[in-house]
């Protein structure tokens, strides 16, 4: 009876959390009916729900990533508060190392895994491994395809719709007084500083930021596109090189994330340019540092990549899996909404 109550509570709590995350397309889980007595469940198919207990293995692609640092801190805090024991490991951006870490967690007998893959292309292998070990798993941040996910019924992906963040970046430029055309030559000339292009976030932000301008009937000119791998220093170097090469021609600097935008800002300031006067600069993530720069007028805007909302959703999905939920429809992705951050509303996002 006690167990049934605990299970019911876990399911109710996870549903509440998911609802509060603004997710779209919630997965069609076959949940064990919380009101049914445990005895009527097919014993073998319902794993013991720790309901606030159990060891959770968390694999992060690399600790040295500003956004994923906020995300993993949030995951740890939520899990601890709920009585779980999270163990977080650093993949050092090395898929082979992460594969070993997953195997070690499996050998240690963790109750569930939360994995931020190093390479999206490794998803098949990761999914086969966790399926072989029958471990409930939540993948985060780097989205596999629906077909890949469908291979394992105790697997959920939690992330965001990357196209939406790109569109919001384009809209931030459209919201400026001259719609990005600072020199009035009838087109918006930009550079694109891209994240790791293997990652769908980098691909879709690159595409949809510019698409938003085109959809508004604006002519665009790409002066350069360079991969900066989500990294602040690379953002600075790339932007400095582009400013040296293209000078005043650059009207907009699109960065796939805030850390690269902060780096780009350093280059912009060193070159004596002034954001929102003679150049525009946008990022994604809403890191604290970026929020400060938006407020100070040194960034045109950013997009909230809701680390806390995604962490809460990941834990909620993990609890559903621990409670016995399985997914057979292939509808295994949960999305948390992005939010546009402008100089007008930035105060709402600051702590
Ligand atoms: C993105 C985020 C980047 C980086 C990347 C790692 O969602 O915007 O800053 O953390 O994930 O995969």
Short mmCIF file of C-alpha atoms and ligand atoms in Angstrom, two decimals:
data_model
loop_
_atom_site.label_atom_id
_atom_site.label_comp_id
_atom_site.label_asym_id
_atom_site.label_seq_id
_atom_site.Cartn_x
_atom_site.Cartn_y
_atom_site.Cartn_z
CA UNK A 1 0.00 0.00 0.00
CA UNK A 2 2.83 2.31 1.02
CA UNK A 3 4.59 1.52 -2.25
CA UNK A 4 1.42 2.23 -4.25
CA UNK A 5 1.06 5.60 -2.56
CA UNK A 6 4.69 6.47 -3.19
CA UNK A 7 4.31 5.47 -6.83
CA UNK A 8 1.13 7.50 -7.18
CA UNK A 9 2.88 10.51 -5.67
CA UNK A 10 5.87 10.17 -8.00
CA UNK A 11 3.61 10.00 -11.06
CA UNK A 12 1.48 12.94 -9.95
CA UNK A 13 4.59 15.00 -9.19
CA UNK A 14 6.19 14.21 -12.54
CA UNK A 15 3.03 15.13 -14.41
CA UNK A 16 2.82 18.43 -12.54
CA UNK A 17 6.41 19.25 -13.34
CA UNK A 18 6.01 18.45 -17.02
CA UNK A 19 2.94 20.64 -17.27
CA UNK A 20 4.84 23.55 -15.76
CA UNK A 21 7.62 23.24 -18.33
CA UNK A 22 5.57 24.35 -21.29
CA UNK A 23 6.64 21.24 -23.19
CA UNK A 24 5.05 20.44 -26.49
CA UNK A 25 4.28 16.98 -27.82
CA UNK A 26 4.41 15.23 -24.47
CA UNK A 27 5.35 11.65 -25.12
CA UNK A 28 2.54 9.13 -25.23
CA UNK A 29 3.71 7.09 -22.30
CA UNK A 30 1.95 3.99 -21.16
CA UNK A 31 1.98 4.77 -17.47
CA UNK A 32 1.14 2.28 -14.80
CA UNK A 33 -2.24 3.40 -13.44
CA UNK A 34 -1.44 5.00 -10.13
CA UNK A 35 -4.78 4.07 -8.62
CA UNK A 36 -4.45 0.38 -9.40
CA UNK A 37 -3.24 -1.84 -6.59
CA UNK A 38 0.36 -2.90 -7.14
CA UNK A 39 -0.64 -6.56 -7.03
CA UNK A 40 -2.57 -6.25 -10.30
CA UNK A 41 0.50 -5.07 -12.19
CA UNK A 42 2.48 -7.66 -14.12
CA UNK A 43 5.24 -7.95 -11.51
CA UNK A 44 8.18 -8.33 -13.89
CA UNK A 45 7.38 -5.27 -16.03
CA UNK A 46 7.08 -2.76 -13.18
CA UNK A 47 10.46 -1.87 -11.76
CA UNK A 48 10.65 -0.75 -8.17
CA UNK A 49 10.08 3.01 -8.21
CA UNK A 50 12.65 4.58 -5.91
CA UNK A 51 10.24 7.51 -5.34
CA UNK A 52 12.92 9.82 -4.08
CA UNK A 53 15.71 7.30 -3.68
CA UNK A 54 18.24 5.62 -5.88
CA UNK A 55 21.49 6.39 -7.63
CA UNK A 56 21.38 8.33 -10.87
CA UNK A 57 24.33 8.36 -13.28
CA UNK A 58 24.67 11.62 -15.19
CA UNK A 59 26.99 11.88 -18.21
CA UNK A 60 27.77 15.41 -19.40
CA UNK A 61 29.52 15.85 -22.77
CA UNK A 62 32.04 18.19 -21.17
CA UNK A 63 32.09 20.17 -17.93
CA UNK A 64 33.90 23.06 -19.60
CA UNK A 65 30.73 24.37 -21.28
CA UNK A 66 29.00 27.36 -19.73
CA UNK A 67 25.42 26.38 -20.49
CA UNK A 68 25.85 22.71 -19.58
CA UNK A 69 27.41 23.80 -16.29
CA UNK A 70 24.21 25.63 -15.31
CA UNK A 71 22.21 22.63 -16.53
CA UNK A 72 24.16 20.01 -14.58
CA UNK A 73 24.12 22.10 -11.40
CA UNK A 74 20.37 22.34 -11.72
CA UNK A 75 20.02 18.59 -12.33
CA UNK A 76 22.12 17.79 -9.28
CA UNK A 77 20.18 20.20 -7.07
CA UNK A 78 16.77 18.87 -8.13
CA UNK A 79 17.80 15.23 -7.75
CA UNK A 80 19.34 15.81 -4.32
CA UNK A 81 16.28 17.68 -3.14
CA UNK A 82 14.16 14.72 -4.18
CA UNK A 83 16.37 12.30 -2.22
CA UNK A 84 18.33 10.75 -5.11
CA UNK A 85 22.07 10.33 -5.20
CA UNK A 86 23.34 11.87 -8.44
CA UNK A 87 26.81 10.94 -9.72
CA UNK A 88 27.95 13.36 -12.43
CA UNK A 89 30.85 12.60 -14.78
CA UNK A 90 32.73 14.70 -17.35
CA UNK A 91 33.01 13.19 -20.84
CA UNK A 92 35.77 15.69 -21.74
CA UNK A 93 34.22 15.96 -25.22
CA UNK A 94 35.40 12.40 -25.91
CA UNK A 95 32.76 9.87 -27.00
CA UNK A 96 34.99 6.87 -26.28
CA UNK A 97 35.46 8.12 -22.73
CA UNK A 98 31.72 8.67 -22.31
CA UNK A 99 31.00 5.13 -23.56
CA UNK A 100 33.28 3.80 -20.81
CA UNK A 101 31.52 5.99 -18.24
CA UNK A 102 28.14 4.62 -19.31
CA UNK A 103 29.44 1.06 -19.00
CA UNK A 104 30.87 1.82 -15.56
CA UNK A 105 27.54 3.22 -14.38
CA UNK A 106 25.83 0.07 -15.67
CA UNK A 107 28.30 -2.16 -13.83
CA UNK A 108 27.76 -0.11 -10.67
CA UNK A 109 24.03 -0.80 -10.99
CA UNK A 110 22.71 2.78 -11.10
CA UNK A 111 18.91 3.03 -11.11
CA UNK A 112 18.70 5.41 -14.09
CA UNK A 113 20.89 7.36 -16.48
CA UNK A 114 20.71 10.92 -17.74
CA UNK A 115 23.00 11.33 -20.74
CA UNK A 116 24.15 14.41 -22.66
CA UNK A 117 25.84 12.61 -25.59
CA UNK A 118 29.22 13.83 -26.80
CA UNK A 119 28.35 13.00 -30.41
CA UNK A 120 24.81 12.92 -31.70
CA UNK A 121 26.09 10.35 -34.18
CA UNK A 122 26.81 7.99 -31.26
CA UNK A 123 23.13 7.83 -30.30
CA UNK A 124 22.57 4.36 -31.82
CA UNK A 125 25.40 2.90 -29.82
CA UNK A 126 24.38 4.60 -26.58
CA UNK A 127 20.78 3.48 -27.00
CA UNK A 128 21.84 -0.12 -27.73
CA UNK A 129 24.01 -0.13 -24.60
CA UNK A 130 21.36 1.17 -22.20
CA UNK A 131 18.75 -1.07 -23.78
CA UNK A 132 21.03 -4.10 -23.33
CA UNK A 133 21.35 -3.21 -19.64
CA UNK A 134 17.61 -2.43 -19.35
CA UNK A 135 18.32 0.94 -17.65
CA UNK A 136 15.73 3.73 -17.82
CA UNK A 137 17.47 6.58 -19.65
CA UNK A 138 16.83 10.23 -20.39
CA UNK A 139 18.91 11.76 -23.16
CA UNK A 140 19.37 15.52 -22.96
CA UNK A 141 20.61 18.48 -25.03
CA UNK A 142 21.71 16.61 -28.19
CA UNK A 143 18.71 15.23 -29.94
CA UNK A 144 18.71 11.88 -31.71
CA UNK A 145 16.18 11.11 -34.45
CA UNK A 146 12.75 9.72 -33.57
CA UNK A 147 13.71 6.47 -35.35
CA UNK A 148 16.79 6.07 -33.16
CA UNK A 149 14.75 6.71 -30.01
CA UNK A 150 12.12 4.16 -31.03
CA UNK A 151 14.66 1.36 -30.57
CA UNK A 152 14.21 1.42 -26.78
CA UNK A 153 10.95 1.80 -24.89
CA UNK A 154 12.51 3.08 -21.65
CA UNK A 155 14.10 6.11 -23.29
CA UNK A 156 13.04 9.76 -23.45
CA UNK A 157 14.72 12.83 -24.94
CA UNK A 158 14.35 16.18 -23.18
CA UNK A 159 15.45 19.33 -24.99
CA UNK A 160 14.22 22.30 -26.99
CA UNK A 161 13.15 22.99 -30.54
CA UNK A 162 16.38 24.54 -31.83
CA UNK A 163 14.66 26.10 -34.85
CA UNK A 164 12.62 28.24 -32.45
CA UNK A 165 15.77 29.75 -30.90
CA UNK A 166 17.09 30.62 -34.35
CA UNK A 167 13.83 32.27 -35.31
CA UNK A 168 13.90 34.31 -32.10
CA UNK A 169 17.43 35.51 -32.89
CA UNK A 170 16.27 36.71 -36.30
CA UNK A 171 13.30 38.45 -34.68
CA UNK A 172 15.61 40.27 -32.28
CA UNK A 173 17.30 41.81 -35.32
CA UNK A 174 13.94 42.57 -36.96
CA UNK A 175 12.94 44.38 -33.77
CA UNK A 176 15.77 46.93 -34.15
CA UNK A 177 14.90 50.38 -35.61
CA UNK A 178 16.59 49.65 -38.97
CA UNK A 179 15.86 45.89 -38.98
CA UNK A 180 19.58 45.18 -39.02
CA UNK A 181 20.38 47.34 -42.06
CA UNK A 182 22.58 49.82 -40.23
CA UNK A 183 24.27 51.28 -43.33
CA UNK A 184 21.01 51.52 -45.27
CA UNK A 185 22.30 49.67 -48.35
CA UNK A 186 19.14 47.56 -48.56
CA UNK A 187 20.63 44.34 -47.19
CA UNK A 188 21.72 42.93 -43.85
CA UNK A 189 25.37 41.83 -43.93
CA UNK A 190 26.23 39.38 -41.17
CA UNK A 191 28.77 36.94 -39.86
CA UNK A 192 27.67 33.66 -38.29
CA UNK A 193 29.68 32.19 -35.42
CA UNK A 194 28.52 28.61 -35.23
CA UNK A 195 28.55 26.03 -32.42
CA UNK A 196 29.73 22.48 -33.05
CA UNK A 197 28.11 21.81 -36.45
CA UNK A 198 27.58 18.13 -35.61
CA UNK A 199 24.96 19.37 -33.15
CA UNK A 200 21.46 20.05 -34.40
CA UNK A 201 21.24 23.18 -32.20
CA UNK A 202 24.08 24.70 -34.24
CA UNK A 203 22.58 23.64 -37.56
CA UNK A 204 19.07 24.92 -36.90
CA UNK A 205 20.04 28.16 -35.17
CA UNK A 206 22.30 28.98 -38.12
CA UNK A 207 19.51 28.29 -40.58
CA UNK A 208 16.50 29.77 -38.82
CA UNK A 209 18.06 33.02 -37.56
CA UNK A 210 18.67 34.06 -41.15
CA UNK A 211 15.42 32.51 -42.37
CA UNK A 212 13.47 34.87 -40.06
CA UNK A 213 15.02 37.85 -41.89
CA UNK A 214 14.32 36.34 -45.31
CA UNK A 215 10.73 35.57 -44.30
CA UNK A 216 10.33 39.26 -43.44
CA UNK A 217 11.39 40.10 -47.02
CA UNK A 218 14.86 41.28 -46.08
CA UNK A 219 17.85 40.68 -48.30
CA UNK A 220 20.78 39.10 -46.48
CA UNK A 221 24.47 38.74 -47.21
CA UNK A 222 26.61 36.22 -45.33
CA UNK A 223 30.13 37.59 -45.06
CA UNK A 224 31.46 34.58 -43.17
CA UNK A 225 30.41 31.46 -41.29
CA UNK A 226 32.91 29.92 -38.89
CA UNK A 227 32.62 27.17 -36.31
CA UNK A 228 33.38 28.32 -32.80
CA UNK A 229 32.37 25.08 -31.03
CA UNK A 230 30.30 26.93 -28.37
CA UNK A 231 33.55 28.35 -26.98
CA UNK A 232 34.09 31.91 -25.72
CA UNK A 233 37.73 32.24 -26.78
CA UNK A 234 36.99 30.94 -30.25
CA UNK A 235 34.11 33.41 -30.49
CA UNK A 236 36.49 36.23 -29.70
CA UNK A 237 39.16 35.12 -32.18
CA UNK A 238 36.68 34.53 -34.99
CA UNK A 239 34.97 37.88 -34.48
CA UNK A 240 38.30 39.72 -34.26
CA UNK A 241 39.45 38.14 -37.54
CA UNK A 242 36.16 38.94 -39.26
CA UNK A 243 36.20 42.54 -38.03
CA UNK A 244 39.74 42.90 -39.36
CA UNK A 245 38.68 41.44 -42.71
CA UNK A 246 35.23 42.98 -43.24
CA UNK A 247 35.28 46.05 -40.98
CA UNK A 248 32.19 48.26 -41.17
CA UNK A 249 30.52 45.90 -43.62
CA UNK A 250 29.50 43.72 -40.67
CA UNK A 251 26.11 44.85 -39.42
CA UNK A 252 25.05 41.76 -37.46
CA UNK A 253 27.00 39.16 -35.50
CA UNK A 254 24.91 36.02 -35.02
CA UNK A 255 26.34 33.67 -32.41
CA UNK A 256 24.80 30.23 -31.87
CA UNK A 257 25.28 30.69 -28.10
CA UNK A 258 26.01 33.33 -25.49
CA UNK A 259 29.48 32.19 -24.53
CA UNK A 260 30.69 32.82 -28.09
CA UNK A 261 28.74 36.12 -28.10
CA UNK A 262 30.55 37.27 -24.95
CA UNK A 263 33.83 36.50 -26.72
CA UNK A 264 32.63 38.32 -29.83
CA UNK A 265 31.70 41.32 -27.69
CA UNK A 266 35.28 41.57 -26.44
CA UNK A 267 36.48 41.68 -30.07
CA UNK A 268 33.79 44.23 -31.00
CA UNK A 269 34.80 46.50 -28.12
CA UNK A 270 38.52 46.14 -28.91
CA UNK A 271 37.77 47.17 -32.50
CA UNK A 272 36.09 50.34 -31.20
CA UNK A 273 32.65 49.33 -32.42
CA UNK A 274 29.51 49.96 -30.36
CA UNK A 275 26.73 47.38 -30.14
CA UNK A 276 23.26 48.68 -31.00
CA UNK A 277 24.81 51.76 -32.63
CA UNK A 278 27.04 50.48 -35.42
CA UNK A 279 26.71 46.69 -35.03
CA UNK A 280 24.18 44.20 -33.61
CA UNK A 281 25.04 41.12 -31.55
CA UNK A 282 22.77 38.23 -30.53
CA UNK A 283 23.32 34.92 -28.71
CA UNK A 284 21.32 32.08 -27.18
CA UNK A 285 21.20 30.64 -23.61
CA UNK A 286 20.61 33.72 -21.41
CA UNK A 287 23.72 33.07 -19.34
CA UNK A 288 23.98 35.51 -16.42
CA UNK A 289 26.90 37.28 -18.16
CA UNK A 290 24.82 37.75 -21.31
CA UNK A 291 21.82 39.07 -19.38
CA UNK A 292 24.11 41.69 -17.85
CA UNK A 293 25.36 42.69 -21.29
CA UNK A 294 21.83 42.91 -22.71
CA UNK A 295 20.86 45.14 -19.80
CA UNK A 296 23.96 47.30 -20.29
CA UNK A 297 23.17 47.65 -24.01
CA UNK A 298 26.23 45.64 -25.08
CA UNK A 299 24.20 42.82 -26.61
CA UNK A 300 21.13 43.31 -28.77
CA UNK A 301 19.42 40.35 -27.16
CA UNK A 302 19.58 36.67 -26.36
CA UNK A 303 17.23 33.70 -26.07
CA UNK A 304 16.54 31.87 -22.82
CA UNK A 305 17.62 28.24 -23.11
CA UNK A 306 15.83 27.13 -19.97
CA UNK A 307 18.38 24.97 -18.14
CA UNK A 308 16.26 24.75 -14.99
CA UNK A 309 13.09 23.89 -16.91
CA UNK A 310 14.91 21.21 -18.91
CA UNK A 311 16.54 19.77 -15.78
CA UNK A 312 13.14 19.62 -14.03
CA UNK A 313 11.61 17.99 -17.08
CA UNK A 314 14.47 15.48 -17.37
CA UNK A 315 14.02 14.43 -13.74
CA UNK A 316 10.24 14.23 -14.18
CA UNK A 317 10.67 11.98 -17.23
CA UNK A 318 13.23 9.86 -15.38
CA UNK A 319 10.75 9.37 -12.55
CA UNK A 320 8.07 8.27 -14.98
CA UNK A 321 10.44 5.71 -16.43
CA UNK A 322 11.37 4.53 -12.94
CA UNK A 323 7.66 4.24 -12.23
CA UNK A 324 7.34 1.81 -15.14
CA UNK A 325 6.35 4.06 -18.04
CA UNK A 326 7.29 2.74 -21.46
CA UNK A 327 7.07 4.36 -24.90
CA UNK A 328 5.94 2.39 -27.88
CA UNK A 329 4.55 5.11 -30.14
CA UNK A 330 7.92 6.60 -31.02
CA UNK A 331 6.74 9.91 -29.55
CA UNK A 332 9.60 10.09 -27.07
CA UNK A 333 10.72 13.74 -27.12
CA UNK A 334 9.78 16.45 -24.64
CA UNK A 335 10.48 20.07 -25.57
CA UNK A 336 10.83 23.03 -23.25
CA UNK A 337 10.12 26.42 -24.84
CA UNK A 338 12.76 29.04 -25.56
CA UNK A 339 11.98 32.65 -24.58
CA UNK A 340 13.15 35.80 -26.38
CA UNK A 341 15.17 38.13 -24.13
CA UNK A 342 15.18 41.81 -25.13
CA UNK A 343 16.48 44.97 -23.42
CA UNK A 344 12.84 45.61 -22.39
CA UNK A 345 12.18 42.30 -20.60
CA UNK A 346 15.73 41.32 -19.55
CA UNK A 347 15.01 42.30 -15.93
CA UNK A 348 12.50 39.45 -15.70
CA UNK A 349 15.27 36.92 -16.25
CA UNK A 350 17.84 38.32 -13.82
CA UNK A 351 18.17 36.82 -10.36
C1 LIG B 1 23.28 24.27 -26.61
C2 LIG B 1 23.72 25.52 -25.86
C3 LIG B 1 25.20 25.71 -26.05
C4 LIG B 1 25.95 24.45 -25.69
C5 LIG B 1 25.39 23.26 -26.42
C6 LIG B 1 26.07 21.98 -26.01
O1 LIG B 1 21.92 24.03 -26.40
O2 LIG B 1 23.03 26.60 -26.38
O3 LIG B 1 25.65 26.79 -25.28
O4 LIG B 1 25.86 24.26 -24.30
O5 LIG B 1 24.00 23.15 -26.16
O6 LIG B 1 25.54 20.90 -26.71
#
